[in-house]
Tab-separated table of C-alpha atoms in Angstrom:
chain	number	residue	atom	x	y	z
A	292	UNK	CA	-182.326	108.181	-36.216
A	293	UNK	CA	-183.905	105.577	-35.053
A	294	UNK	CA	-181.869	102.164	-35.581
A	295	UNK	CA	-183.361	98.196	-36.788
A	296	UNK	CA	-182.918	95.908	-33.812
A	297	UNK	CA	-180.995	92.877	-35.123
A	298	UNK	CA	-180.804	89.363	-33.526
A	299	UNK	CA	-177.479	87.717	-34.894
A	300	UNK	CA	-178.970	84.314	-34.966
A	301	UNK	CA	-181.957	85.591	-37.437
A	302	UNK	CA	-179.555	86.740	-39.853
A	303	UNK	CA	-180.065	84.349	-43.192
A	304	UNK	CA	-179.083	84.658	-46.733
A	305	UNK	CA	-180.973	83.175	-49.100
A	306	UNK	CA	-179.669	80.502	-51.614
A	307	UNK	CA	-178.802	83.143	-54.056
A	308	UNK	CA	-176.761	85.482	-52.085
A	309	UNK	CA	-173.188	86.619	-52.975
A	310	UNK	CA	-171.605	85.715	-50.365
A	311	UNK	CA	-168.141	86.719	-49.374
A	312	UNK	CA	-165.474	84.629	-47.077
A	313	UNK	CA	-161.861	85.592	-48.824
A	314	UNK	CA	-161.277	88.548	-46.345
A	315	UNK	CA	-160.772	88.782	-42.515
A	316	UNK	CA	-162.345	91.185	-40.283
A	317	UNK	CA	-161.132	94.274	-38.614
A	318	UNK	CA	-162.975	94.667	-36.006
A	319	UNK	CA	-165.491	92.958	-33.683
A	320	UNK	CA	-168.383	92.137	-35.850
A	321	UNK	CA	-171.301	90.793	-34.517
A	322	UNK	CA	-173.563	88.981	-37.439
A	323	UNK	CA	-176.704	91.545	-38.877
A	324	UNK	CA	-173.651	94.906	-38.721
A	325	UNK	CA	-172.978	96.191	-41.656
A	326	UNK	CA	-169.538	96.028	-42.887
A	327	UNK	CA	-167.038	97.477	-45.464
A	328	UNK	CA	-163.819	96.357	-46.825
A	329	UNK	CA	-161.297	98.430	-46.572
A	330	UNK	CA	-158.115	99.169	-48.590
A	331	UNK	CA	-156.129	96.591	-46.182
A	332	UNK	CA	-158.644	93.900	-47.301
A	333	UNK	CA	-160.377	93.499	-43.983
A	334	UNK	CA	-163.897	94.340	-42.720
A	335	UNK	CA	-164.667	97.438	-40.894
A	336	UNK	CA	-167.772	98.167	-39.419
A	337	UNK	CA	-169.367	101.046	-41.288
A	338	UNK	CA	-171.468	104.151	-40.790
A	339	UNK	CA	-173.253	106.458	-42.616
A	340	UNK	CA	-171.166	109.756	-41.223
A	341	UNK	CA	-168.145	108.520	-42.134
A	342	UNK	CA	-165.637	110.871	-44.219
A	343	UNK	CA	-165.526	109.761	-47.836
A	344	UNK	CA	-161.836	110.772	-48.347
A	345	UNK	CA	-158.952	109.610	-46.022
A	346	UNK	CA	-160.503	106.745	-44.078
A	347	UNK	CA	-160.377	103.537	-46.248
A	348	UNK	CA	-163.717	103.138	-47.330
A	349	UNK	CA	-164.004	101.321	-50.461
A	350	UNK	CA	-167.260	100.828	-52.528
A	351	UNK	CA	-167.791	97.042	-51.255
A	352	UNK	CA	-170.236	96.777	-48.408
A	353	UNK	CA	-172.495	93.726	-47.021
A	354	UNK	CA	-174.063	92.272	-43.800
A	355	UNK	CA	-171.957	90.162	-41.569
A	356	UNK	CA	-173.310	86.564	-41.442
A	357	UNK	CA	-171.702	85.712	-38.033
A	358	UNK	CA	-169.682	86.770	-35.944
A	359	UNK	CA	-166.001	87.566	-35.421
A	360	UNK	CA	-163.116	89.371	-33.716
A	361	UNK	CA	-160.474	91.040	-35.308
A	362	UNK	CA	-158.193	88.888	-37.947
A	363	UNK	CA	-160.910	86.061	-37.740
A	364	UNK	CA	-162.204	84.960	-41.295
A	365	UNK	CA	-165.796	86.887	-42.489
A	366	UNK	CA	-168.605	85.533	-44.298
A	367	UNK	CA	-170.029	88.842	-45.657
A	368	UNK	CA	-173.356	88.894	-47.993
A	369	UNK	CA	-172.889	91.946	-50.425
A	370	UNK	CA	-175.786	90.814	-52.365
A	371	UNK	CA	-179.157	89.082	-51.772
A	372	UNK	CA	-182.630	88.606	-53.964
A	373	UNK	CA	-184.056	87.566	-50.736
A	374	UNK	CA	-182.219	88.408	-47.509
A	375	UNK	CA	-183.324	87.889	-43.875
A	376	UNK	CA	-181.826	90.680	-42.014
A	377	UNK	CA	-183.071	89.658	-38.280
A	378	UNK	CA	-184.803	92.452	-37.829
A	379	UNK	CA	-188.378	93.910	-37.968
A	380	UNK	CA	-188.732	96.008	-41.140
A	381	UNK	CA	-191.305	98.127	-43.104
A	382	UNK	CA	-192.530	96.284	-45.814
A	383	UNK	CA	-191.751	98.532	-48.611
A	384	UNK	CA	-189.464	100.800	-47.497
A	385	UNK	CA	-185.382	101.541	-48.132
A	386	UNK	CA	-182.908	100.440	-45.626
A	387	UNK	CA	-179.698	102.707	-45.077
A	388	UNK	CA	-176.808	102.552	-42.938
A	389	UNK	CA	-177.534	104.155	-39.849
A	390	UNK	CA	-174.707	107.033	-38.381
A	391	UNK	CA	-173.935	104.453	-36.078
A	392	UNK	CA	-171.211	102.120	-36.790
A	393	UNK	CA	-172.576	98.792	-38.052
A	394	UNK	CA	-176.140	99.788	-37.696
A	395	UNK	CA	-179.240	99.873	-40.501
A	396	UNK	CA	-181.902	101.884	-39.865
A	397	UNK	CA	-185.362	102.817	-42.098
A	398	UNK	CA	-184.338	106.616	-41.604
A	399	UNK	CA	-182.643	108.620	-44.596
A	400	UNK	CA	-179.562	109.763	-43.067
A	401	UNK	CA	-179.346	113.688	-42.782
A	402	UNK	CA	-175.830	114.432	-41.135
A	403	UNK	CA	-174.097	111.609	-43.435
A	404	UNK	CA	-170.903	112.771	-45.025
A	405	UNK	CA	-171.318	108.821	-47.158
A	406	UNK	CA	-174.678	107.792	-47.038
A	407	UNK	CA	-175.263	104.286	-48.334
A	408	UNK	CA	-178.275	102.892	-49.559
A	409	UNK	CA	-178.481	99.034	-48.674
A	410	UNK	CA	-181.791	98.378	-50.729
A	411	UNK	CA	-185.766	97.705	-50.028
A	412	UNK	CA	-188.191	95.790	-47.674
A	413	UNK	CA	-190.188	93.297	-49.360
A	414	UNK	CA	-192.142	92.136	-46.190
A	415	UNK	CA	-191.551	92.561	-42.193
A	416	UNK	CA	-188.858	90.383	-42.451
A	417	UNK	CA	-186.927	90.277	-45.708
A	418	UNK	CA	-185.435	92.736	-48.027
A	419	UNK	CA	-183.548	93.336	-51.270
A	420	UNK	CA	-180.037	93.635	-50.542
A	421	UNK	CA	-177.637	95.345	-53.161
A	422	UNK	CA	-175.813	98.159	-51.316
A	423	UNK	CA	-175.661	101.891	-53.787
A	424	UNK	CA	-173.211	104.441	-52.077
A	425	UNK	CA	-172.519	107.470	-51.772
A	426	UNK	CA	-176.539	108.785	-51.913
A	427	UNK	CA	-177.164	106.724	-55.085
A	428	UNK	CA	-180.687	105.538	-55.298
A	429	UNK	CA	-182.171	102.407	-56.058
């Protein structure tokens, strides 16, 4: 599965993003990974082969908007009309997690034990983000 190549300092949400700073991270984060929040209330980066049981995953996932080490605050978009992921996309197309941790990628993930559907490609650059998982579709 081929993954999106991301430049953190491309990563912009629009004016009308949900945009969430209450929690710390986890974990390094780098901004453009995609995060969840776990049952301790921090962000994790996640991936798309991760079990569904036994792990922490809860159903709230978004894009990191910068960067952070672990127990630094997050600013996390779960939610965006009009989000600028900082990568090249395919106008038109659904963006998933990828099986590697933090990564997004155009590719429907086969081997994914919790597959997560992060939303659609309106152009090369921007996309509708409202993350469906667990193989929901949009």
């Amino acid at each position: 599965m081929a993954d999106i190549s991301i430049t953190a300092a491309n990563v912009i949400a629009s004016a009308t993003a949900v945009v969430r700073k209450e929690y710390n991270f986890g974990a390094t984060v780098t901004a453009g990974q995609l995060v969840y929040l776990d049952t301790s209330n921090k962000w994790q980066l996640a991936d798309a082969d991760a079990a569904a049981t036994g792990n922490g995953i809860t159903d709230l996932r978004g894009i990191a908007l910068a960067g952070g080490a672990n127990n630094q605050p997050g600013a996390v978009v779960t939610e965006d009309s009009d989000f600028t992921p900082g990568g090249t996309l395919t106008n038109g197309t659904a963006v998933y997690g990828s099986d590697n941790a933090g990564a997004v990628t155009h590719d429907v993930p086969t081997t994914s034990s919790y597959p997560v559907s992060l939303g659609i490609a309106e152009s090369t650059s921007k996309m509708v983000l409202k993350p469906v998982a667990s193989g929901a579709v949009i």
